[in-house]
């Protein structure tokens, strides 16, 4: 499909069609990159997330199905119609855009520290045709409005340095900065849960994706920083994957 530009149905219906020499060369080149283990999403430049077709690039993480649990958690909350939401570490824009499509009256800001990621997010927003999003380059909360958001979500880097997972499968090709968070993998989760309090409104929610063994640490952090109604949601494999907490105070 990538090489010929034809649909799956067309390829199946006309499977006897010949491809051109140029297409054959492109196919050979893509196959050899795939043989080296390069992820399909990078080879074809796109990946489906929440039934949206998103452009991806080597500067950002390939959106994962696990992250759809975070989107579902946000949609399950009882939030105002005109919710102001913030997605920290937007990457390809996956979370921001899924929320924007599902909740057209929300306004969602996506932040990433990489300009390449922000360009990708904006291109994806344009392609999907959503207007209720803004993407900005930034370092976590820097320059954002305090006491403003009803919802803060993030899928931050959460692997520890030297994690054996970094040497396996697709992950080998993804940017280290999007994956690694210090010696224990908790650095960014801790930073976000500590400072989210200053940017949430009273009654606002924080939802974080984390590693499958990090649930107890993240719940402890949430409680330490004063969040209430703290709980963790498991993914389809039964692993703790997403934790959330409610901020009940004025600061
Ligand atoms: C695990 S990826 C998640 C990407 C996307 N949200 C997703 O779920 O597919 C983490 C993202 O956080 C961004 N990031 C890392 N440190 C950051 C920081 N200090 N400020 C803003 N973004 C940061 C990375 O560039 C990367 O795009």
Tab-separated table of C-alpha atoms and ligand atoms in Angstrom:
chain	number	residue	atom	x	y	z
A	1	UNK	CA	0.000	0.000	0.000
A	2	UNK	CA	2.808	2.418	0.898
A	3	UNK	CA	4.767	1.706	-2.291
A	4	UNK	CA	1.920	1.636	-4.821
A	5	UNK	CA	-0.468	4.089	-3.162
A	6	UNK	CA	-3.241	1.540	-3.797
A	7	UNK	CA	-5.838	0.549	-1.200
A	8	UNK	CA	-5.794	-2.880	0.469
A	9	UNK	CA	-8.976	-3.794	-1.450
A	10	UNK	CA	-7.385	-2.816	-4.772
A	11	UNK	CA	-4.271	-4.898	-4.077
A	12	UNK	CA	-6.380	-7.928	-3.185
A	13	UNK	CA	-8.702	-7.515	-6.182
A	14	UNK	CA	-5.880	-6.940	-8.683
A	15	UNK	CA	-3.134	-9.036	-7.148
A	16	UNK	CA	-1.789	-9.974	-10.582
A	17	UNK	CA	-0.860	-6.318	-11.370
A	18	UNK	CA	2.813	-5.632	-11.974
A	19	UNK	CA	4.700	-2.963	-10.069
A	20	UNK	CA	7.183	-0.638	-11.780
A	21	UNK	CA	10.953	-0.957	-11.403
A	22	UNK	CA	10.991	2.202	-9.286
A	23	UNK	CA	8.295	0.765	-6.982
A	24	UNK	CA	10.227	-2.522	-6.811
A	25	UNK	CA	13.362	-0.663	-5.709
A	26	UNK	CA	11.454	1.259	-3.048
A	27	UNK	CA	9.916	-1.988	-1.787
A	28	UNK	CA	13.374	-3.647	-1.602
A	29	UNK	CA	14.712	-0.697	0.365
A	30	UNK	CA	11.778	-0.757	2.836
A	31	UNK	CA	12.065	-4.534	3.250
A	32	UNK	CA	15.745	-4.321	4.013
A	33	UNK	CA	15.119	-1.605	6.656
A	34	UNK	CA	12.386	-3.821	8.141
A	35	UNK	CA	14.834	-6.750	8.222
A	36	UNK	CA	17.066	-4.584	10.417
A	37	UNK	CA	14.104	-4.305	12.802
A	38	UNK	CA	12.987	-0.753	12.012
A	39	UNK	CA	9.333	-0.304	13.089
A	40	UNK	CA	6.679	-0.389	10.363
A	41	UNK	CA	5.292	2.919	11.682
A	42	UNK	CA	8.590	4.686	10.896
A	43	UNK	CA	8.846	3.001	7.484
A	44	UNK	CA	5.403	4.113	6.375
A	45	UNK	CA	5.401	7.330	8.461
A	46	UNK	CA	2.089	6.682	10.169
A	47	UNK	CA	0.350	4.803	12.963
A	48	UNK	CA	-3.249	4.383	14.019
A	49	UNK	CA	-4.202	5.584	17.498
A	50	UNK	CA	-7.782	5.786	18.802
A	51	UNK	CA	-8.881	5.109	15.179
A	52	UNK	CA	-7.042	8.249	14.010
A	53	UNK	CA	-4.337	7.914	11.421
A	54	UNK	CA	-1.356	9.864	12.803
A	55	UNK	CA	1.860	10.863	11.111
A	56	UNK	CA	4.897	9.760	13.110
A	57	UNK	CA	8.606	10.489	12.804
A	58	UNK	CA	11.840	9.281	14.342
A	59	UNK	CA	11.889	12.352	16.605
A	60	UNK	CA	8.943	11.013	18.633
A	61	UNK	CA	7.595	7.878	20.220
A	62	UNK	CA	5.241	5.684	18.178
A	63	UNK	CA	1.827	5.920	19.920
A	64	UNK	CA	0.966	2.724	21.821
A	65	UNK	CA	-2.379	0.986	22.398
A	66	UNK	CA	-1.708	1.131	26.196
A	67	UNK	CA	-1.986	4.911	25.990
A	68	UNK	CA	-5.582	4.544	24.813
A	69	UNK	CA	-6.360	3.549	28.431
A	70	UNK	CA	-5.232	7.004	29.540
A	71	UNK	CA	-7.571	8.605	26.977
A	72	UNK	CA	-10.427	6.400	28.194
A	73	UNK	CA	-9.746	7.367	31.839
A	74	UNK	CA	-9.980	11.057	30.929
A	75	UNK	CA	-13.239	10.506	29.044
A	76	UNK	CA	-14.713	8.582	31.999
A	77	UNK	CA	-14.282	11.535	34.395
A	78	UNK	CA	-17.094	13.903	35.136
A	79	UNK	CA	-15.631	17.189	33.855
A	80	UNK	CA	-17.141	20.542	32.794
A	81	UNK	CA	-18.381	20.898	29.194
A	82	UNK	CA	-15.751	23.563	28.468
A	83	UNK	CA	-12.873	21.718	30.121
A	84	UNK	CA	-9.384	23.175	29.769
A	85	UNK	CA	-6.950	20.283	29.445
A	86	UNK	CA	-3.181	20.013	29.223
A	87	UNK	CA	-1.163	17.159	27.654
A	88	UNK	CA	2.483	17.200	28.751
A	89	UNK	CA	4.929	15.523	26.325
A	90	UNK	CA	2.548	15.487	23.362
A	91	UNK	CA	4.879	13.577	20.969
A	92	UNK	CA	2.859	13.009	17.793
A	93	UNK	CA	-0.203	14.598	19.454
A	94	UNK	CA	-1.896	11.233	20.021
A	95	UNK	CA	-3.536	11.942	23.405
A	96	UNK	CA	-4.379	15.590	22.685
A	97	UNK	CA	-5.986	14.751	19.354
A	98	UNK	CA	-7.980	11.758	20.616
A	99	UNK	CA	-9.420	13.942	23.415
A	100	UNK	CA	-10.091	16.770	20.971
A	101	UNK	CA	-12.047	14.514	18.621
A	102	UNK	CA	-14.088	12.978	21.451
A	103	UNK	CA	-14.748	16.260	23.277
A	104	UNK	CA	-15.093	19.043	20.673
A	105	UNK	CA	-16.000	21.620	23.362
A	106	UNK	CA	-12.868	21.041	25.419
A	107	UNK	CA	-9.793	23.120	24.769
A	108	UNK	CA	-6.565	21.151	24.935
A	109	UNK	CA	-2.992	22.385	25.004
A	110	UNK	CA	-0.202	19.969	24.047
A	111	UNK	CA	3.388	20.678	25.137
A	112	UNK	CA	6.599	19.043	23.999
A	113	UNK	CA	10.188	20.152	24.363
A	114	UNK	CA	11.043	19.182	20.768
A	115	UNK	CA	10.196	21.521	17.865
A	116	UNK	CA	9.978	18.460	15.541
A	117	UNK	CA	7.278	16.972	17.770
A	118	UNK	CA	5.315	20.243	17.821
A	119	UNK	CA	5.433	20.479	13.986
A	120	UNK	CA	4.197	16.886	13.786
A	121	UNK	CA	1.369	17.573	16.283
A	122	UNK	CA	0.269	20.618	14.268
A	123	UNK	CA	0.376	18.667	10.980
A	124	UNK	CA	-1.706	15.877	12.547
A	125	UNK	CA	-4.240	18.377	13.930
A	126	UNK	CA	-4.585	19.924	10.468
A	127	UNK	CA	-5.017	16.545	8.802
A	128	UNK	CA	-7.653	15.424	11.324
A	129	UNK	CA	-9.343	18.814	11.136
A	130	UNK	CA	-9.649	19.630	14.842
A	131	UNK	CA	-9.673	23.277	15.929
A	132	UNK	CA	-9.865	22.945	19.729
A	133	UNK	CA	-6.136	22.290	20.263
A	134	UNK	CA	-2.950	24.350	20.515
A	135	UNK	CA	0.572	22.942	20.536
A	136	UNK	CA	3.578	24.738	22.022
A	137	UNK	CA	7.222	23.965	22.481
A	138	UNK	CA	8.079	24.011	26.194
A	139	UNK	CA	9.720	22.347	29.159
A	140	UNK	CA	6.879	20.728	31.128
A	141	UNK	CA	4.926	23.544	32.916
A	142	UNK	CA	7.188	26.474	32.029
A	143	UNK	CA	5.179	29.542	30.873
A	144	UNK	CA	1.785	27.849	31.425
A	145	UNK	CA	-1.156	29.464	33.270
A	146	UNK	CA	-1.361	28.545	36.951
A	147	UNK	CA	-4.605	27.308	38.547
A	148	UNK	CA	-6.135	27.049	35.093
A	149	UNK	CA	-6.624	23.432	33.996
A	150	UNK	CA	-9.457	21.044	34.855
A	151	UNK	CA	-7.384	18.127	33.595
A	152	UNK	CA	-3.678	17.423	33.166
A	153	UNK	CA	-2.624	14.241	31.357
A	154	UNK	CA	0.794	12.910	30.481
A	155	UNK	CA	2.578	9.878	29.142
A	156	UNK	CA	6.077	11.018	30.154
A	157	UNK	CA	9.339	9.100	29.767
A	158	UNK	CA	9.322	6.398	32.492
A	159	UNK	CA	11.976	3.772	31.705
A	160	UNK	CA	15.092	3.597	33.867
A	161	UNK	CA	18.569	4.009	32.396
A	162	UNK	CA	19.848	0.631	31.216
A	163	UNK	CA	16.374	-0.975	31.199
A	164	UNK	CA	16.701	-4.214	29.159
A	165	UNK	CA	13.473	-3.247	27.346
A	166	UNK	CA	15.500	-0.517	25.555
A	167	UNK	CA	17.340	-3.180	23.563
A	168	UNK	CA	14.205	-4.944	22.296
A	169	UNK	CA	11.880	-4.551	19.275
A	170	UNK	CA	10.624	-1.162	18.107
A	171	UNK	CA	11.998	0.603	21.191
A	172	UNK	CA	15.569	0.256	19.836
A	173	UNK	CA	14.693	2.801	17.144
A	174	UNK	CA	12.822	5.327	19.270
A	175	UNK	CA	14.437	8.473	20.758
A	176	UNK	CA	15.984	7.802	24.187
A	177	UNK	CA	14.813	11.205	25.484
A	178	UNK	CA	11.189	10.162	24.946
A	179	UNK	CA	11.700	6.999	26.988
A	180	UNK	CA	14.259	7.358	29.776
A	181	UNK	CA	13.680	9.203	33.056
A	182	UNK	CA	16.711	8.898	35.313
A	183	UNK	CA	18.053	5.971	37.301
A	184	UNK	CA	14.672	4.656	38.486
A	185	UNK	CA	12.423	5.919	35.667
A	186	UNK	CA	10.414	8.046	38.116
A	187	UNK	CA	12.057	11.459	37.629
A	188	UNK	CA	9.472	12.933	35.237
A	189	UNK	CA	6.478	11.225	36.885
A	190	UNK	CA	7.557	12.789	40.193
A	191	UNK	CA	8.200	16.232	38.703
A	192	UNK	CA	4.795	16.313	36.998
A	193	UNK	CA	2.854	15.061	40.006
A	194	UNK	CA	4.602	17.593	42.255
A	195	UNK	CA	4.015	20.674	40.087
A	196	UNK	CA	0.635	19.753	38.551
A	197	UNK	CA	-0.928	21.065	41.789
A	198	UNK	CA	0.036	24.634	40.837
A	199	UNK	CA	-1.628	24.404	37.437
A	200	UNK	CA	-4.827	22.508	38.277
A	201	UNK	CA	-8.028	24.188	39.391
A	202	UNK	CA	-9.698	23.000	42.571
A	203	UNK	CA	-11.445	19.720	41.667
A	204	UNK	CA	-9.125	19.108	38.695
A	205	UNK	CA	-7.650	15.716	37.789
A	206	UNK	CA	-4.149	14.498	37.038
A	207	UNK	CA	-3.784	11.303	34.982
A	208	UNK	CA	-0.384	9.737	34.299
A	209	UNK	CA	0.661	6.701	32.287
A	210	UNK	CA	3.533	4.756	33.872
A	211	UNK	CA	5.443	1.486	33.766
A	212	UNK	CA	3.626	-1.667	34.808
A	213	UNK	CA	5.653	-1.974	38.024
A	214	UNK	CA	5.456	1.721	38.944
A	215	UNK	CA	1.834	1.805	40.186
A	216	UNK	CA	2.703	1.700	43.938
A	217	UNK	CA	5.365	4.442	43.551
A	218	UNK	CA	3.060	6.698	41.560
A	219	UNK	CA	0.174	6.256	44.033
A	220	UNK	CA	2.581	7.089	46.887
A	221	UNK	CA	3.706	10.245	45.052
A	222	UNK	CA	0.138	11.343	44.369
A	223	UNK	CA	-0.753	10.929	48.048
A	224	UNK	CA	2.450	12.662	49.195
A	225	UNK	CA	1.597	15.672	47.029
A	226	UNK	CA	-1.961	15.877	48.391
A	227	UNK	CA	-4.055	14.278	45.636
A	228	UNK	CA	-7.269	12.522	46.639
A	229	UNK	CA	-9.321	9.697	45.106
A	230	UNK	CA	-6.029	8.161	43.961
A	231	UNK	CA	-6.415	4.993	41.936
A	232	UNK	CA	-4.757	2.964	39.185
A	233	UNK	CA	-6.254	1.387	36.081
A	234	UNK	CA	-4.948	-1.848	34.595
A	235	UNK	CA	-4.379	-2.494	30.880
A	236	UNK	CA	-5.815	-5.491	28.994
A	237	UNK	CA	-2.884	-7.634	30.177
A	238	UNK	CA	-3.849	-6.899	33.799
A	239	UNK	CA	-0.825	-4.622	34.387
A	240	UNK	CA	-1.087	-1.361	36.339
A	241	UNK	CA	-0.712	1.254	33.651
A	242	UNK	CA	-2.473	4.556	34.387
A	243	UNK	CA	-2.922	6.360	37.719
A	244	UNK	CA	-5.167	9.274	38.505
A	245	UNK	CA	-5.806	11.639	41.385
A	246	UNK	CA	-8.041	14.606	42.167
A	247	UNK	CA	-6.790	17.970	43.417
A	248	UNK	CA	-9.253	19.341	45.987
A	249	UNK	CA	-7.572	22.550	47.140
A	250	UNK	CA	-7.033	26.173	46.131
A	251	UNK	CA	-3.383	27.193	45.928
B	1	LIG	C1	6.746	8.711	26.121
B	1	LIG	S1	6.695	10.028	24.955
B	1	LIG	C2	4.920	10.248	24.809
B	1	LIG	C3	4.467	10.831	23.492
B	1	LIG	C4	2.946	10.877	23.296
B	1	LIG	N1	2.279	11.617	24.340
B	1	LIG	C5	2.370	9.468	23.250
B	1	LIG	O1	1.713	9.070	24.215
B	1	LIG	O2	2.581	8.777	22.253
B	1	LIG	C6	7.212	11.362	25.992
B	1	LIG	C7	7.259	12.731	25.319
B	1	LIG	O3	7.658	13.689	26.317
B	1	LIG	C8	8.491	14.661	25.713
B	1	LIG	N2	9.292	15.283	26.784
B	1	LIG	C9	10.334	14.743	27.473
B	1	LIG	N3	10.809	15.628	28.373
B	1	LIG	C10	10.053	16.742	28.259
B	1	LIG	C11	10.052	18.011	28.919
B	1	LIG	N4	10.953	18.294	29.884
B	1	LIG	N5	9.126	18.929	28.557
B	1	LIG	C12	8.221	18.649	27.580
B	1	LIG	N6	8.172	17.470	26.915
B	1	LIG	C13	9.077	16.531	27.249
B	1	LIG	C14	9.320	13.848	24.713
B	1	LIG	O4	9.862	14.690	23.709
B	1	LIG	C15	8.265	12.851	24.176
B	1	LIG	O5	7.616	13.363	23.016
